[in-house]
Amino acid sequence: MGITNVLYNRSEFLEKAQEFLDACESSGWCIISIDIERFKLFNNWYGQEAGDILLQNISQYLLRVQQMKGYLAGYFGGDHFFMYIPDDEQLINLIYKTIRSYIGIHSQNEGFLPIIGIYPITEKHPDTATMCNNAQLAASEIKGNFNKRICYFTNEIIDQLEKEQQMLHDVKVGLENKEFTFYLQPKCNSITGAIVSMEALSRWISPSRGFVSPGEFIPFLENNGMITALDTYIWDAVCQTLAYWKKNHLYVVPISINVSVADIETINVPEFLQDLIIKYGLTPEMLLVEITETAFSENNIIVRKTIDQLHQYGFCILMDDFGSGYSSLNMLKDANVDILKLDMKFIEMNPENRQKGIQIINSVVNMAHKLELPIIAEGVETPEQIEMLHSMNCVYAQGYFFFKPMPVADAEDLLSNVPHEHYNHAHKAVSDDTTVTEPKSSVELLHETTVTHSIFKILAENFLLLARLNLSNAEYEILKRDYRLHGKELELEHNFELYNRRILNENLIHPDDVELYRSRITLSSLQDIFFGGHKQLTYQFRRCLDNDYISTTMEFLAGNKCDAQNPWIVVIIREKTV
């Protein structure tokens, strides 16, 4: 016998309930909605036959209650049942426990449980269809909450739904009107203060709502399946910004974007990002991809395939919020990521657990070094955290201790006044050392990076170019370059000898000064000078500036110790002062 033949169907139930309401005193009665949470998954796991048997058992039980007590019971299709019964806590709990016992015949999994929503009937009640709908709304409020399975309808539920509906409308309008933007938060070398990259963080500035917290609109978009629309919008805006920086010879550092598991399941993320790179004339190195650790646990297979494809296109992958999940170490062996971002906030180091927290962080950092994975500590807010990270040889950090997220214009101003360096190169210099010897203290690291540290002493002075040079292998990193200096994309050249060859080939040195430049500014001559103990070297020549030649000074500065093991020096080009 089918379910619809033993219980009232929807129209019959609504009609009978209305007859009850018209004929009897309604006070003290209620309409309840009964659903089985994740019932479709139940059918997938245990089969359609088991699902039909479960529904039949529930139907027969509710029918017996109806016949014995004179209540009303109805079946609206799927796993949706309704009853018109006295508003009695013991009775409702009994119905819940009985239905739960029927589920237990097939499954002991806590994910498959009854969920009951209750609409208490008052004198000023709406029609029966609305009451049934309100009972279902009450049930929907507690879906996924396995500590609370029975819920009464309140006006606040409607108010919240109306707010969410308004938010949904405002978000759609906001995307159409480009009310969403992104702020940039730098990631820094915590010893030198140099910026290694920035992270793009979504922001919503609404004409009607004002500044809306990401903690409010991002979970809402995730819950309503709209997060990918926002993410792709932000990714495009980030690429536009990088293209603008490149075109106008501003100071380009890589920007990382956030990719969620919802994005990966909704669109082909690698193809989308590759199209953006081509569209805006960028290189993959300019756009870093951050994927949260929880994404791996939610859909590990598709996330891993996505990372493999991103790597094929040349993108660098960061695992965000590392340490906040429950199986971090286990999943790390399967996650082919390039950089870890250690979440400092997941360890609240109060006096009772501070030592344990430090040991956990130290273990993670040591593990990352052994795996030759660069690591960035995020959420860094205090000098104590910085000191702790230095003691563990964790150099790179992000957080309010350095900079808060800022508008793009402010980030551009910052990059023009604060040195920046290539993250991967800088990490390699540290990690290669630490694989041979014991981890160095922050004091030792500071000594080795004296060259970069000296940058801060000359920030207030006028210079056209600031770079650092590895005398052993010609590695050349331009930290700051005046946009007036000619030479297309010279800032992207990372080999000193190739850089000099281009300078000469593109006629950027005055013809009368070419021989001086060619003979003295070579890697071999600089090695002889600085490995021999010199700390400073100065040359003067004329270089192309603003479509004219201007007398310039080129300085080379070494730290306290410069040899084949510590080969870094600073290169500065200034306008010559009289």
Short mmCIF file of C-alpha atoms in Angstrom, two decimals, residues 273-526:
data_model
loop_
_atom_site.label_atom_id
_atom_site.label_comp_id
_atom_site.label_asym_id
_atom_site.label_seq_id
_atom_site.Cartn_x
_atom_site.Cartn_y
_atom_site.Cartn_z
CA LEU A 273 42.99 32.05 -14.29
CA GLN A 274 44.99 31.16 -17.39
CA ASP A 275 42.51 33.13 -19.50
CA LEU A 276 42.92 36.13 -17.17
CA ILE A 277 46.71 35.96 -17.43
CA ILE A 278 46.50 35.97 -21.22
CA LYS A 279 43.80 38.66 -21.29
CA TYR A 280 45.85 41.13 -19.24
CA GLY A 281 49.31 40.27 -20.54
CA LEU A 282 50.63 38.95 -17.22
CA THR A 283 52.82 36.02 -16.20
CA PRO A 284 51.68 33.31 -13.75
CA GLU A 285 54.37 34.38 -11.28
CA MET A 286 52.46 37.60 -10.66
CA LEU A 287 49.34 35.79 -9.43
CA LEU A 288 49.60 33.47 -6.41
CA VAL A 289 46.77 31.08 -5.56
CA GLU A 290 45.75 30.48 -1.94
CA ILE A 291 43.62 27.43 -1.15
CA THR A 292 42.47 26.81 2.43
CA GLU A 293 43.50 23.66 4.22
CA THR A 294 39.84 22.77 4.82
CA ALA A 295 39.31 22.59 1.04
CA PHE A 296 41.52 19.50 0.97
CA SER A 297 39.40 17.72 3.55
CA GLU A 298 36.13 18.71 1.84
CA ASN A 299 37.04 17.45 -1.64
CA ASN A 300 40.61 16.23 -1.67
CA ILE A 301 40.62 14.54 -5.08
CA ILE A 302 39.29 17.44 -7.15
CA VAL A 303 41.45 19.94 -5.23
CA ARG A 304 44.58 17.92 -5.95
CA LYS A 305 43.70 17.67 -9.64
CA THR A 306 43.13 21.43 -9.72
CA ILE A 307 46.53 22.09 -8.15
CA ASP A 308 48.24 19.82 -10.68
CA GLN A 309 46.62 21.73 -13.53
CA LEU A 310 47.51 25.10 -11.97
CA HIS A 311 51.13 23.94 -11.75
CA GLN A 312 51.06 23.00 -15.43
CA TYR A 313 50.13 26.61 -16.18
CA GLY A 314 52.96 27.88 -13.96
CA PHE A 315 50.98 29.12 -10.93
CA CYS A 316 52.35 29.00 -7.39
CA ILE A 317 50.03 27.43 -4.77
CA LEU A 318 49.82 28.39 -1.10
CA MET A 319 48.01 26.29 1.49
CA ASP A 320 46.15 28.87 3.57
CA ASP A 321 45.21 28.49 7.26
CA PHE A 322 47.59 25.56 7.70
CA GLY A 323 47.16 24.06 11.16
CA SER A 324 43.51 25.03 11.56
CA GLY A 325 42.22 21.65 10.35
CA TYR A 326 42.15 18.28 12.03
CA SER A 327 44.44 16.31 9.75
CA SER A 328 47.02 18.84 8.66
CA LEU A 329 50.08 16.60 8.72
CA ASN A 330 48.32 13.70 7.04
CA MET A 331 46.99 15.73 4.14
CA LEU A 332 50.26 17.60 3.64
CA LYS A 333 51.92 14.50 2.18
CA ASP A 334 49.27 14.41 -0.54
CA ALA A 335 48.98 18.16 -1.16
CA ASN A 336 51.41 19.31 -3.82
CA VAL A 337 51.56 22.92 -2.60
CA ASP A 338 54.49 25.31 -2.90
CA ILE A 339 54.15 27.47 0.23
CA LEU A 340 52.51 27.00 3.63
CA LYS A 341 50.71 29.76 5.51
CA LEU A 342 50.78 28.94 9.21
CA ASP A 343 47.69 30.19 11.00
CA MET A 344 48.89 31.77 14.26
CA LYS A 345 45.35 32.41 15.43
CA PHE A 346 44.48 28.75 15.82
CA ILE A 347 46.76 28.64 18.87
CA GLU A 348 45.52 30.93 21.61
CA MET A 349 48.60 31.03 23.78
CA ASN A 350 47.37 31.82 27.24
CA PRO A 351 49.71 31.21 30.20
CA GLU A 352 48.40 27.66 30.66
CA ASN A 353 49.09 26.37 27.15
CA ARG A 354 51.71 28.80 25.84
CA GLN A 355 54.59 26.32 25.95
CA LYS A 356 52.59 23.65 24.16
CA GLY A 357 51.54 26.16 21.53
CA ILE A 358 55.15 27.17 20.92
CA GLN A 359 56.18 23.54 20.57
CA ILE A 360 53.43 22.90 18.03
CA ILE A 361 54.42 25.91 15.92
CA ASN A 362 58.10 24.97 16.16
CA SER A 363 57.34 21.44 14.98
CA VAL A 364 55.36 22.71 12.01
CA VAL A 365 58.09 25.18 11.03
CA ASN A 366 60.82 22.51 11.33
CA MET A 367 58.75 20.10 9.27
CA ALA A 368 58.24 22.74 6.57
CA HIS A 369 61.99 23.41 6.43
CA LYS A 370 62.74 19.68 6.12
CA LEU A 371 60.24 19.41 3.29
CA GLU A 372 61.85 22.50 1.73
CA LEU A 373 58.52 24.27 1.85
CA PRO A 374 58.59 28.05 2.35
CA ILE A 375 56.36 29.09 5.25
CA ILE A 376 54.56 32.33 6.06
CA ALA A 377 53.11 32.96 9.52
CA GLU A 378 49.78 34.76 9.18
CA GLY A 379 47.81 36.56 11.85
CA VAL A 380 50.98 37.95 13.47
CA GLU A 381 50.06 40.77 15.82
CA THR A 382 52.62 41.12 18.62
CA PRO A 383 56.39 41.60 19.05
CA GLU A 384 56.39 38.42 21.16
CA GLN A 385 55.13 36.41 18.22
CA ILE A 386 57.80 37.89 15.96
CA GLU A 387 60.53 37.05 18.47
CA MET A 388 59.22 33.50 18.75
CA LEU A 389 59.12 33.07 14.97
CA HIS A 390 62.67 34.40 14.62
CA SER A 391 63.88 31.87 17.16
CA MET A 392 62.40 29.15 14.93
CA ASN A 393 63.95 30.58 11.75
CA CYS A 394 60.51 31.48 10.39
CA VAL A 395 61.29 34.66 8.49
CA TYR A 396 58.12 35.54 6.59
CA ALA A 397 54.99 36.87 8.22
CA GLN A 398 51.71 38.65 7.59
CA GLY A 399 49.45 40.44 10.02
CA TYR A 400 48.52 43.60 11.86
CA PHE A 401 52.00 43.78 13.42
CA PHE A 402 53.22 44.91 9.99
CA PHE A 403 50.26 46.23 8.01
CA LYS A 404 46.50 46.05 8.03
CA PRO A 405 44.66 45.45 4.75
CA MET A 406 44.66 48.70 2.79
CA PRO A 407 43.13 50.18 -0.39
CA VAL A 408 45.08 49.61 -3.59
CA ALA A 409 46.15 53.27 -3.81
CA ASP A 410 47.69 53.08 -0.31
CA ALA A 411 49.44 49.83 -1.24
CA GLU A 412 50.95 51.53 -4.29
CA ASP A 413 52.26 54.37 -2.12
CA LEU A 414 53.67 51.82 0.32
CA LEU A 415 55.51 49.93 -2.41
CA SER A 416 57.12 53.14 -3.61
CA ASN A 417 58.60 53.80 -0.15
CA VAL A 418 59.29 50.38 1.37
CA PRO A 419 61.73 47.88 -0.16
CA HIS A 420 60.43 44.64 -1.57
CA GLU A 421 62.15 41.40 -2.47
CA HIS A 422 61.50 38.19 -4.34
CA TYR A 423 60.01 35.73 -1.86
CA ASN A 424 61.20 32.47 -3.36
CA HIS A 425 64.77 33.66 -3.84
CA ALA A 426 64.98 35.07 -0.34
CA HIS A 427 63.60 31.86 1.15
CA LYS A 428 66.02 29.73 -0.80
CA ALA A 429 68.96 31.63 0.62
CA VAL A 430 67.75 30.84 4.13
CA SER A 431 66.56 27.27 3.65
CA ASP A 432 69.72 26.17 1.84
CA ASP A 433 71.78 27.28 4.83
CA THR A 434 69.54 25.62 7.39
CA THR A 435 69.68 22.21 5.69
CA VAL A 436 73.43 22.06 6.32
CA THR A 437 73.75 23.49 9.81
CA GLU A 438 71.68 24.01 12.89
CA PRO A 439 68.91 26.66 12.59
CA LYS A 440 70.33 30.15 12.98
CA SER A 441 69.15 32.64 15.53
CA SER A 442 67.43 35.83 14.46
CA VAL A 443 70.59 37.75 15.40
CA GLU A 444 72.66 35.63 13.00
CA LEU A 445 70.07 36.02 10.27
CA LEU A 446 70.02 39.76 10.82
CA HIS A 447 73.80 39.84 10.48
CA GLU A 448 73.64 37.91 7.21
CA THR A 449 70.99 40.26 5.86
CA THR A 450 72.81 43.45 6.87
CA VAL A 451 72.90 44.38 3.20
CA THR A 452 69.13 44.38 2.94
CA HIS A 453 68.75 45.86 6.40
CA SER A 454 70.86 48.86 5.36
CA ILE A 455 68.08 49.77 2.95
CA PHE A 456 66.23 51.50 5.75
CA LYS A 457 69.10 53.92 6.32
CA ILE A 458 68.80 55.30 2.80
CA LEU A 459 65.01 55.32 2.37
CA ALA A 460 64.86 59.04 3.05
CA GLU A 461 67.40 59.79 0.33
CA ASN A 462 66.68 60.25 -3.36
CA PHE A 463 67.60 57.18 -5.41
CA LEU A 464 66.62 55.87 -8.83
CA LEU A 465 67.29 52.21 -8.29
CA LEU A 466 67.73 49.95 -5.29
CA ALA A 467 68.71 46.31 -5.74
CA ARG A 468 70.66 43.51 -4.16
CA LEU A 469 73.25 41.40 -5.95
CA ASN A 470 74.63 37.92 -5.26
CA LEU A 471 78.30 38.08 -6.26
CA SER A 472 78.59 34.29 -6.43
CA ASN A 473 75.89 33.51 -8.99
CA ALA A 474 74.91 36.95 -10.44
CA GLU A 475 71.41 36.72 -8.96
CA TYR A 476 69.99 40.24 -9.14
CA GLU A 477 66.86 41.45 -7.37
CA ILE A 478 65.56 44.95 -8.02
CA LEU A 479 63.81 46.12 -4.87
CA LYS A 480 62.89 49.59 -6.10
CA ARG A 481 63.17 51.21 -9.52
CA ASP A 482 62.19 54.71 -10.57
CA TYR A 483 59.64 54.58 -13.38
CA ARG A 484 61.65 57.21 -15.30
CA LEU A 485 64.54 54.81 -15.87
CA HIS A 486 64.42 53.47 -19.41
CA GLY A 487 64.66 49.80 -20.33
CA LYS A 488 61.56 47.72 -20.98
CA GLU A 489 60.87 45.34 -18.08
CA LEU A 490 64.44 45.53 -16.80
CA GLU A 491 62.98 45.14 -13.32
CA LEU A 492 62.12 41.54 -14.24
CA GLU A 493 65.72 40.66 -15.16
CA HIS A 494 67.20 38.51 -12.37
CA ASN A 495 70.74 38.02 -13.68
CA PHE A 496 73.23 40.84 -13.19
CA GLU A 497 75.32 40.07 -16.27
CA LEU A 498 72.24 39.85 -18.51
CA TYR A 499 70.96 43.06 -16.92
CA ASN A 500 74.20 44.89 -17.76
CA ARG A 501 74.25 43.46 -21.27
CA ARG A 502 70.76 44.84 -21.88
CA ILE A 503 71.72 48.21 -20.39
CA LEU A 504 74.53 48.48 -22.94
CA ASN A 505 72.68 46.97 -25.90
CA GLU A 506 69.72 49.33 -25.41
CA ASN A 507 72.11 52.35 -25.30
CA LEU A 508 71.00 53.43 -21.84
CA ILE A 509 74.55 54.57 -20.92
CA HIS A 510 76.07 57.68 -22.48
CA PRO A 511 78.44 56.63 -25.33
CA ASP A 512 81.41 58.33 -23.66
CA ASP A 513 80.84 56.29 -20.46
CA VAL A 514 80.24 52.90 -22.05
CA GLU A 515 83.85 51.70 -21.76
CA LEU A 516 83.97 52.58 -18.06
CA TYR A 517 80.71 50.73 -17.45
CA ARG A 518 81.74 47.73 -19.55
CA SER A 519 85.13 47.24 -17.92
CA ARG A 520 84.45 47.98 -14.26
CA ILE A 521 80.86 47.03 -13.54
CA THR A 522 81.27 43.29 -14.04
CA LEU A 523 80.72 40.41 -11.70
CA SER A 524 84.36 39.35 -11.71
CA SER A 525 85.67 42.82 -10.88
CA LEU A 526 83.12 43.26 -8.09
#
